[in-house]
Short mmCIF file of C-alpha atoms (C1' of nucleotides) in Angstrom, two decimals:
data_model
loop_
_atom_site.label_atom_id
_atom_site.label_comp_id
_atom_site.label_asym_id
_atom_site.label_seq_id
_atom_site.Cartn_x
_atom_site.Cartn_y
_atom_site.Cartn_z
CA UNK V 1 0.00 0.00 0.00
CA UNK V 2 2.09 3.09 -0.92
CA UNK V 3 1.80 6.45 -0.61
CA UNK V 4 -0.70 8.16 -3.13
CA UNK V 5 1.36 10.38 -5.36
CA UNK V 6 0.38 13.81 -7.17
CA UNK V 7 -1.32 12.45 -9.78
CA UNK V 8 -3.21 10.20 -7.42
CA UNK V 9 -3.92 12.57 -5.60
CA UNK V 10 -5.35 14.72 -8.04
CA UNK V 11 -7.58 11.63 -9.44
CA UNK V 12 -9.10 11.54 -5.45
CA UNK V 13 -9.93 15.15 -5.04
CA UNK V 14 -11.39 14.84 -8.53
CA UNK V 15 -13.36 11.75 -7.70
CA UNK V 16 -14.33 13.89 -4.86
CA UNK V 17 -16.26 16.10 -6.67
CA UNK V 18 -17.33 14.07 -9.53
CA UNK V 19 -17.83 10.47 -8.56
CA UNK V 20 -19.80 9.48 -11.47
CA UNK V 21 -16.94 11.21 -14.13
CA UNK V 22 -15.90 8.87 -17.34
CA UNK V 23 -12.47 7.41 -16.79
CA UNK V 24 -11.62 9.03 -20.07
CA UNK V 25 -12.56 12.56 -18.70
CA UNK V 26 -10.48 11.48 -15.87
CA UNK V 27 -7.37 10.64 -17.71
CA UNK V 28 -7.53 13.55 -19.37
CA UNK V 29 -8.17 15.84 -16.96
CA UNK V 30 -4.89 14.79 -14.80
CA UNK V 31 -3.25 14.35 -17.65
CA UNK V 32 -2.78 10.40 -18.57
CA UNK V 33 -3.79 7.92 -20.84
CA UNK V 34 -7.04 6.34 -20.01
CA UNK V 35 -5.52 2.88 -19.71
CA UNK V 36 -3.00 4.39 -16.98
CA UNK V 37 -5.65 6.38 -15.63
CA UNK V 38 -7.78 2.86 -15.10
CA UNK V 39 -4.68 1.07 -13.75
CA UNK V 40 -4.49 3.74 -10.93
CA UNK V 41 -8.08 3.91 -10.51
CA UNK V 42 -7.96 -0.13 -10.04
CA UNK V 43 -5.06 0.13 -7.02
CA UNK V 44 -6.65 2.96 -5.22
CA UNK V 45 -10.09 0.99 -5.22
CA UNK V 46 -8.46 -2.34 -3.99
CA UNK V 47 -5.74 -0.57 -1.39
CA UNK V 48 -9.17 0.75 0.49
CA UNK V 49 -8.48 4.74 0.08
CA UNK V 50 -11.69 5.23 -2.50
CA UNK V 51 -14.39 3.27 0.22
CA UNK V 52 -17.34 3.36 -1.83
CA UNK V 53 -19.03 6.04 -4.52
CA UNK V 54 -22.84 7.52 -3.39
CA UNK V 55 -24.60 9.71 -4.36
CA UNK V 56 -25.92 12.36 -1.95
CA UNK V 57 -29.36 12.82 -2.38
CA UNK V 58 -31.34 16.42 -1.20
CA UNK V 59 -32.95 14.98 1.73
CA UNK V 60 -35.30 17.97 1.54
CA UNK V 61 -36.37 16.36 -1.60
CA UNK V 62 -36.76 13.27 -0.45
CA UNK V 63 -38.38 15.27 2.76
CA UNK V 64 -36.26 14.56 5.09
CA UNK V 65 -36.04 18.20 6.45
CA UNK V 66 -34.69 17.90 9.96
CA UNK V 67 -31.12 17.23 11.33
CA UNK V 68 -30.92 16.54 14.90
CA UNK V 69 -27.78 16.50 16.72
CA UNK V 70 -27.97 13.92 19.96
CA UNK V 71 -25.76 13.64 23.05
CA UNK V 72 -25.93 10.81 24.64
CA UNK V 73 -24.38 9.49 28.28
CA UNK V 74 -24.58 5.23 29.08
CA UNK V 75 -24.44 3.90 32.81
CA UNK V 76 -21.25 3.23 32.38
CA UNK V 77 -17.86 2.39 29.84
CA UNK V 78 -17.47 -1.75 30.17
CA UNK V 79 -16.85 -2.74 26.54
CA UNK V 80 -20.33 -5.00 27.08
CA UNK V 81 -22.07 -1.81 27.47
CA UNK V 82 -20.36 -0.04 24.47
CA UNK V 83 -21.17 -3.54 22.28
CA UNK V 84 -25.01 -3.33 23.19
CA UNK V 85 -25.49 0.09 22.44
CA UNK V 86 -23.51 0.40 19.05
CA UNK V 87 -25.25 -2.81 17.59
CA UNK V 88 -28.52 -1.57 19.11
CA UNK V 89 -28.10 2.11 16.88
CA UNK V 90 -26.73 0.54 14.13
CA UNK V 91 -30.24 -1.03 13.46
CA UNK V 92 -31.67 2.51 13.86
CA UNK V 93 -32.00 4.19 9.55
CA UNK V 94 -32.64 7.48 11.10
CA UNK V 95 -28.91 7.54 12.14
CA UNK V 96 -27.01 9.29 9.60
CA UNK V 97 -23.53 9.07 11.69
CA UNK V 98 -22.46 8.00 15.58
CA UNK V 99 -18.96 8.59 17.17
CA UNK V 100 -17.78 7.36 20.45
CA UNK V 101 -16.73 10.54 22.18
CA UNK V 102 -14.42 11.24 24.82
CA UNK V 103 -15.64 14.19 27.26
CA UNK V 104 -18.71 14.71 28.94
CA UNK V 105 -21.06 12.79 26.79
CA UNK V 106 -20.51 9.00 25.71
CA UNK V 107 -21.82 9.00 21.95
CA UNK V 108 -22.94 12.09 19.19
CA UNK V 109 -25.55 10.93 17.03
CA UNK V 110 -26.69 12.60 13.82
CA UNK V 111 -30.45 11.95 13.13
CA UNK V 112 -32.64 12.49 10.11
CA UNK V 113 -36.22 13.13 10.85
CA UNK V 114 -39.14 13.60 8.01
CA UNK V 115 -40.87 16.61 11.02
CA UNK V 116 -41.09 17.14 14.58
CA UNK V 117 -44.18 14.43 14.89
CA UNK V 118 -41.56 12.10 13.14
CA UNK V 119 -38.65 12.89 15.11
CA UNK V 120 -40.82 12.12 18.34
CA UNK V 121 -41.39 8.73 16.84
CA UNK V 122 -38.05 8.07 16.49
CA UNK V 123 -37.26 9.22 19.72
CA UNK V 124 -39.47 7.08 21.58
CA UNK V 125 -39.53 3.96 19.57
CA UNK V 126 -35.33 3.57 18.71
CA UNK V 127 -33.20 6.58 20.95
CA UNK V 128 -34.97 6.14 24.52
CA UNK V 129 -35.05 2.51 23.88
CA UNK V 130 -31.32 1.87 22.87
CA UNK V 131 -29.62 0.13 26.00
CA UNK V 132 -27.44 1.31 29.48
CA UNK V 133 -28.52 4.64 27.94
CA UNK V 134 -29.06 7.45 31.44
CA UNK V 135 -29.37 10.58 29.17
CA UNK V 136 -30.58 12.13 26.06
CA UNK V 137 -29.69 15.54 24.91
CA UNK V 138 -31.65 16.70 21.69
CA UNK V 139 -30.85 19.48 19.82
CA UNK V 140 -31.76 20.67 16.17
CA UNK V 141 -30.40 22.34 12.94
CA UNK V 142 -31.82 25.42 12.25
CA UNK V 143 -29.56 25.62 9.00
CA UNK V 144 -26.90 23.64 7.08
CA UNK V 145 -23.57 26.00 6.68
CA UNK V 146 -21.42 23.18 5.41
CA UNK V 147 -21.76 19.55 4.13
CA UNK V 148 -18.62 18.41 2.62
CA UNK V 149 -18.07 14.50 2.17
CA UNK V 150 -14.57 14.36 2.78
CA UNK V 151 -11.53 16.57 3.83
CA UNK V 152 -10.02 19.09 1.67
CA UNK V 153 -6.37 17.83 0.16
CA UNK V 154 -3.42 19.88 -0.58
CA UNK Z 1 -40.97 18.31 -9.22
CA UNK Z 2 -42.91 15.62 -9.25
CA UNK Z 3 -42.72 13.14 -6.54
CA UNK Z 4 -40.26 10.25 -6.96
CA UNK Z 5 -41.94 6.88 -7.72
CA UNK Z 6 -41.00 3.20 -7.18
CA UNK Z 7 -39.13 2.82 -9.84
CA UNK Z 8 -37.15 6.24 -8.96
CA UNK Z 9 -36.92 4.98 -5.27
CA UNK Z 10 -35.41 2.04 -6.33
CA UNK Z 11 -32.83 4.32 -8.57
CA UNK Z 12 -31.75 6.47 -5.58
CA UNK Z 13 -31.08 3.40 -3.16
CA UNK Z 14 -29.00 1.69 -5.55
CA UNK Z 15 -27.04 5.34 -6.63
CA UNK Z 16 -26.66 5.74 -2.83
CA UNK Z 17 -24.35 2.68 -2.15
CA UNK Z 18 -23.07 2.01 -5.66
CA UNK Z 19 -22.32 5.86 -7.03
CA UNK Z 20 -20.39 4.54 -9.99
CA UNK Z 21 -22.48 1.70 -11.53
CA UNK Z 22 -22.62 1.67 -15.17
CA UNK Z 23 -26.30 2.86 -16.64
CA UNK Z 24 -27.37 -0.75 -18.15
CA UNK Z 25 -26.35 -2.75 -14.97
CA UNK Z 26 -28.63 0.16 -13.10
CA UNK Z 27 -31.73 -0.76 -15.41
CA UNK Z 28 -30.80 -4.13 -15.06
CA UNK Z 29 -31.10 -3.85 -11.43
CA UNK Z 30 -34.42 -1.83 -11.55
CA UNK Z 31 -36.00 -3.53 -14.29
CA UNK Z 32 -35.91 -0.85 -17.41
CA UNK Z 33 -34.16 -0.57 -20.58
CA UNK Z 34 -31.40 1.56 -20.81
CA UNK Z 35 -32.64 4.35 -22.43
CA UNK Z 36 -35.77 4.65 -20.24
CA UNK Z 37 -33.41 4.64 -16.84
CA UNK Z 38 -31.18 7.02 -18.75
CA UNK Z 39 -33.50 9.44 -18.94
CA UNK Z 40 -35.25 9.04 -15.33
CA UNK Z 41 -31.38 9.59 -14.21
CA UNK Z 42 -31.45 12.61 -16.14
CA UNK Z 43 -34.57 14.38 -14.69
CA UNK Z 44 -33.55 12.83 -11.19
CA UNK Z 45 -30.10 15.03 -11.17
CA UNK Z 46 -31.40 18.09 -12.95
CA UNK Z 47 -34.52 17.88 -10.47
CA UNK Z 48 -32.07 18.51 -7.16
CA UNK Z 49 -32.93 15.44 -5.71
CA UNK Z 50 -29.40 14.14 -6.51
CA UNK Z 51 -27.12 16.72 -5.74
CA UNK Z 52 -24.26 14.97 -7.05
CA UNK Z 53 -21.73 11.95 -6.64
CA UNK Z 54 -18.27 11.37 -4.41
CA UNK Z 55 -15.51 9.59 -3.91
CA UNK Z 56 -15.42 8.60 -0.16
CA UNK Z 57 -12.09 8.23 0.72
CA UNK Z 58 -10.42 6.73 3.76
CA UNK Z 59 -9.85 9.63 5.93
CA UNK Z 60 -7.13 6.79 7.70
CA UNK Z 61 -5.39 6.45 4.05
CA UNK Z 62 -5.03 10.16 3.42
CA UNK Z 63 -3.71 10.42 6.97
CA UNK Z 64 -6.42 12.12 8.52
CA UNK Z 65 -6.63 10.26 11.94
CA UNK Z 66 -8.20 12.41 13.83
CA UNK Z 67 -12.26 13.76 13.85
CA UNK Z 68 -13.01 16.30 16.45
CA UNK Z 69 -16.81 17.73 17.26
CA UNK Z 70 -16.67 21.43 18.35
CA UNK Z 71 -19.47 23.27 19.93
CA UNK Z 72 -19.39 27.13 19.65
CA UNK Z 73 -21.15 30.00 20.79
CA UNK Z 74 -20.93 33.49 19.37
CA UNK Z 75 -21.54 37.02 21.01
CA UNK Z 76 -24.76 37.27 19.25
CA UNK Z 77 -27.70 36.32 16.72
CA UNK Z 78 -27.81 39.14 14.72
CA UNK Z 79 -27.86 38.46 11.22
CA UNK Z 80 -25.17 40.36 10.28
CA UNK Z 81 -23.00 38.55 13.57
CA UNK Z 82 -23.84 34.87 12.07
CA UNK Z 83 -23.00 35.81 7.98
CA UNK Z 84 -19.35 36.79 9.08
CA UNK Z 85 -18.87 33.67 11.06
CA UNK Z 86 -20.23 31.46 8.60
CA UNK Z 87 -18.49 33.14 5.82
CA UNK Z 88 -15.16 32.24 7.44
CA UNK Z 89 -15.96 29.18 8.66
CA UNK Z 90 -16.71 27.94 4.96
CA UNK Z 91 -13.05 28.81 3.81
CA UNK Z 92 -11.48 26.49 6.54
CA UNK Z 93 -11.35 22.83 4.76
CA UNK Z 94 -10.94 20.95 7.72
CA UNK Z 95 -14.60 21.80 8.51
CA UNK Z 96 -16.40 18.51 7.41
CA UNK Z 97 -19.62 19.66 8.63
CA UNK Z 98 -21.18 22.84 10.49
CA UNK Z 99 -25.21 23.25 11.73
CA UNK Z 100 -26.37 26.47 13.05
CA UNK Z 101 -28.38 25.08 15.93
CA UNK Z 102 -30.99 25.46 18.30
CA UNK Z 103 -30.15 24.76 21.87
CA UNK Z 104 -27.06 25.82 24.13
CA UNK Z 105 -24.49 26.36 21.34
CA UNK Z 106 -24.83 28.40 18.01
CA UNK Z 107 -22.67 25.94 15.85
CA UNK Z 108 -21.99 22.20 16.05
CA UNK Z 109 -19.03 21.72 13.52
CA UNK Z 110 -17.27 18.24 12.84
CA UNK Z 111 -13.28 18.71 11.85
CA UNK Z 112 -10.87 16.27 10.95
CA UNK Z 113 -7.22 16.49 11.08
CA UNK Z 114 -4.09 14.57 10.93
CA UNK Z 115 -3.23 14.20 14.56
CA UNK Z 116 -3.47 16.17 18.07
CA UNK Z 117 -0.27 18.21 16.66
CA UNK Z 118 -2.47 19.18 13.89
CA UNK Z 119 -5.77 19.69 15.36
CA UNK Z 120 -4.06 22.34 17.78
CA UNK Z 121 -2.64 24.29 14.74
CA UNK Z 122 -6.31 24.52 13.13
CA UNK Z 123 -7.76 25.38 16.56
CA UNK Z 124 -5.06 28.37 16.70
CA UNK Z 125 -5.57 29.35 13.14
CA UNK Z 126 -8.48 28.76 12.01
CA UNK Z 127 -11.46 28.15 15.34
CA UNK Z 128 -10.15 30.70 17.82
CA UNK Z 129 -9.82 33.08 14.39
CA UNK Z 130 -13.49 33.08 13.58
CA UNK Z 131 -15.44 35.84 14.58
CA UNK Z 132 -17.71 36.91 17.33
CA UNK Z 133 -16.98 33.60 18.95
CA UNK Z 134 -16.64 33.80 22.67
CA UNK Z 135 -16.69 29.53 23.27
CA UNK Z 136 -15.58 26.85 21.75
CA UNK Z 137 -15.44 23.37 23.18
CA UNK Z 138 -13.64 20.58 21.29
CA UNK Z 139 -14.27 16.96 22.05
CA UNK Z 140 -12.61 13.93 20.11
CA UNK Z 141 -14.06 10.85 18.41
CA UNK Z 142 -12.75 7.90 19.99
CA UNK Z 143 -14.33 5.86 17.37
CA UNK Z 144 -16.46 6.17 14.34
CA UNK Z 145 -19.49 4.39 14.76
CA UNK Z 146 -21.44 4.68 12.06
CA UNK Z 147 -20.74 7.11 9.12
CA UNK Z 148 -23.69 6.74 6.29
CA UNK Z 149 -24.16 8.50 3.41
CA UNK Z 150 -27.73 9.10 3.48
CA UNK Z 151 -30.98 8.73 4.96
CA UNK Z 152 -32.39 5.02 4.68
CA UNK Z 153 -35.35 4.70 2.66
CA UNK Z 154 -38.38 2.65 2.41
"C1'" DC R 1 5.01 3.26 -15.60
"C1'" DG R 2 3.09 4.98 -20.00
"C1'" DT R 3 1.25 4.22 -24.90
"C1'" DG R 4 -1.72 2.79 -28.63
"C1'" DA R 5 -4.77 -0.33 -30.78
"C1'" DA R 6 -8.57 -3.50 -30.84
"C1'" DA R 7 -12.63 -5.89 -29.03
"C1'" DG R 8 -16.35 -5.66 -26.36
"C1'" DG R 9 -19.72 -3.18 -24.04
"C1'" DG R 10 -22.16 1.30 -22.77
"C1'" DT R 11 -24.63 5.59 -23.90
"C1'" DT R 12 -27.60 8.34 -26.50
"C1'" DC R 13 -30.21 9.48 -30.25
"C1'" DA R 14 -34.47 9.39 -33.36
"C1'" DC R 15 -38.34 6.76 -33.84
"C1'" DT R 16 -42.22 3.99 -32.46
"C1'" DC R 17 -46.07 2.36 -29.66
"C1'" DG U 1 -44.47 7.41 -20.15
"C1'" DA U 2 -41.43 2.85 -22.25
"C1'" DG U 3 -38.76 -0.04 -25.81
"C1'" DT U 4 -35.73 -0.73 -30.15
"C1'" DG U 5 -31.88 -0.32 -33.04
"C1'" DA U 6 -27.85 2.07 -34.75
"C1'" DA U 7 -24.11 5.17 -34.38
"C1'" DC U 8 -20.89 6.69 -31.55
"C1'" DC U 9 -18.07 6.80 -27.47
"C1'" DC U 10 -15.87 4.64 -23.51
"C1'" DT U 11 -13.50 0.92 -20.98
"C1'" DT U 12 -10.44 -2.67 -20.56
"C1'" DT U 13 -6.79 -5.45 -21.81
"C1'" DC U 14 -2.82 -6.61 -24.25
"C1'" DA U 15 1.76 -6.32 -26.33
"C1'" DC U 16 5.28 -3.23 -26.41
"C1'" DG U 17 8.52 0.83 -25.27
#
DNA sequence: CGTGAAAGGGTTCACTC
DNA sequence: GAGTGAACCCTTTCACG
C-alpha cells in the first residue's frame, strides 16, 4: 500500500467532486492515458483509500427536512455496554452518523427526521429505547452551513 | 418536481451505495431498458434530488486520523453577527460539517485532522480566528461508529 | 510506468407504440 | 411514459517501449 502520489492525488480530489466522471474525462483531466488512468483507478479501489461512490441525495427532496444533533451518556464504559449500544443504533436508519466521544457525553448521534411528529417517533420507539442509555440531549439544525463528504487535500 | 416513484426509489437506493455503476447494470437492477433509466437519471439530477456523486475516501489512508466535534457560541444572533462567522468558517477545509443550531451552542461543527499536533494548529488558526466567537469546546471521536451516506429509505 | 490499438460493451439518439 | 436499433463513445486489456 504506498503512498498516493500527485497524480493520485489529483484523481481523489477529482473523484471527490465528480464520482460518477468517465475514466476518459479522468485521464484527461490529470493528464494520462485512459488505460493508466484505469490502472491507478484499479489500485486505489483495492488498497481501500476510495471506500465506496454515493450519491448524496437532497434529503429535503426526499423530505427529510430535519437534522438533529444527539448527546448521549450510558451507565457506564465496560466494553459490554459499548457492544449493546452500538449494535442496538446501528439497526436505527434514522442515524445518519455516531462517534464514540471522549468528554462529557458517551456518543454524538446525527439523526434524520421527516418533522417534529416524526422525530418524536423516532425518539421514543429507537433513541430512549437503545440500552445502558441514562441521558438524552436533543438538539436541532436550524440551517446547514457546510456539508462536505470528505476533507479538503493539498 | 414531481414526486419520486418506485421505480425512482429504487434508482436512488442503488445510486446511494453504488455511485459509480454503469447505466445498463442500473436498469438491469431496476427492471428498465437503458434508455428509459437514462433518462429518469437525467430528470432525477437536474430535479435537485441528486445533488451529485463522491468519492469517499479513507480519511485513515489520506492520513487524517483524527475527527473532532466542536461546539461554539458566538456574542450574538444578529444576522449580520452569524453571515461573518459562517463566511469564514466555509473557507477552513478541515470543517467537514457545520449546523447552526438550536439549543445551548450556536454551531456544532465536525473537523478532521491529521493528529493532536495538527488539530491544535487549526484550533489556533483557524477556530479561535473566527469571529464573534466567545466559546468553543472541542471533544474527540474515539471511534467512528457509524458514518452513512444518506438517509435510509423505504 | 506509459502508450496505442482493438474488441467488447455502454450511452444516446431518433423513432415507435 | 417505455422499448428498439444504430451510431458513436468509452472501458479494458494486451503487447510493447
Amino acid at each position: 500500500m504506498h503512498e498516493p502520489d500527485t497524480i493520485d492525488i489529483a484523481i481523489l480530489k477529482t473523484l471527490q467532486n465528480e464520482g460518477r466522471i468517465s475514466n476518459a474525462a479522468l485521464a484527461e483531466r490529470v493528464g494520462l492515458s485512459a488505460s493508466a488512468c484505469s490502472r491507478r483507478l484499479d489500485i486505489l479501489e483495492k488498497s481501500g483509500v476510495i471506500k465506496g461512490y454515493h450519491a448524496r441525495l437532497s434529503h429535503k427532496a426526499l423530505n427529510y427536512r430535519m437534522i438533529a444533533i444527539v448527546h448521549i451518556s450510558l451507565s457506564g464504559q465496560f466494553a459490554k455496554t459499548l457492544t449493546e449500544f452500538e449494535a442496538a443504533v446501528k439497526r436505527c436508519p434514522n442515524v445518519l452518523v455516531c462517534y464514540l466521544m471522549s468528554g462529557e457525553y458517551d456518543y454524538i448521534l446525527r439523526v434524520a427526521a421527516r418533522d417534529l411528529e416524526d422525530y418524536e417517533r423516532i425518539h421514543r420507539d429507537w433513541l430512549s429505547a437503545l440500552p445502558h442509555v441514562v441521558k438524552i440531549n436533543s438538539s436541532f439544525a436550524l440551517r446547514e452551513i457546510i456539508d462536505r463528504p470528505n476533507v479538503g487535500m493539498g
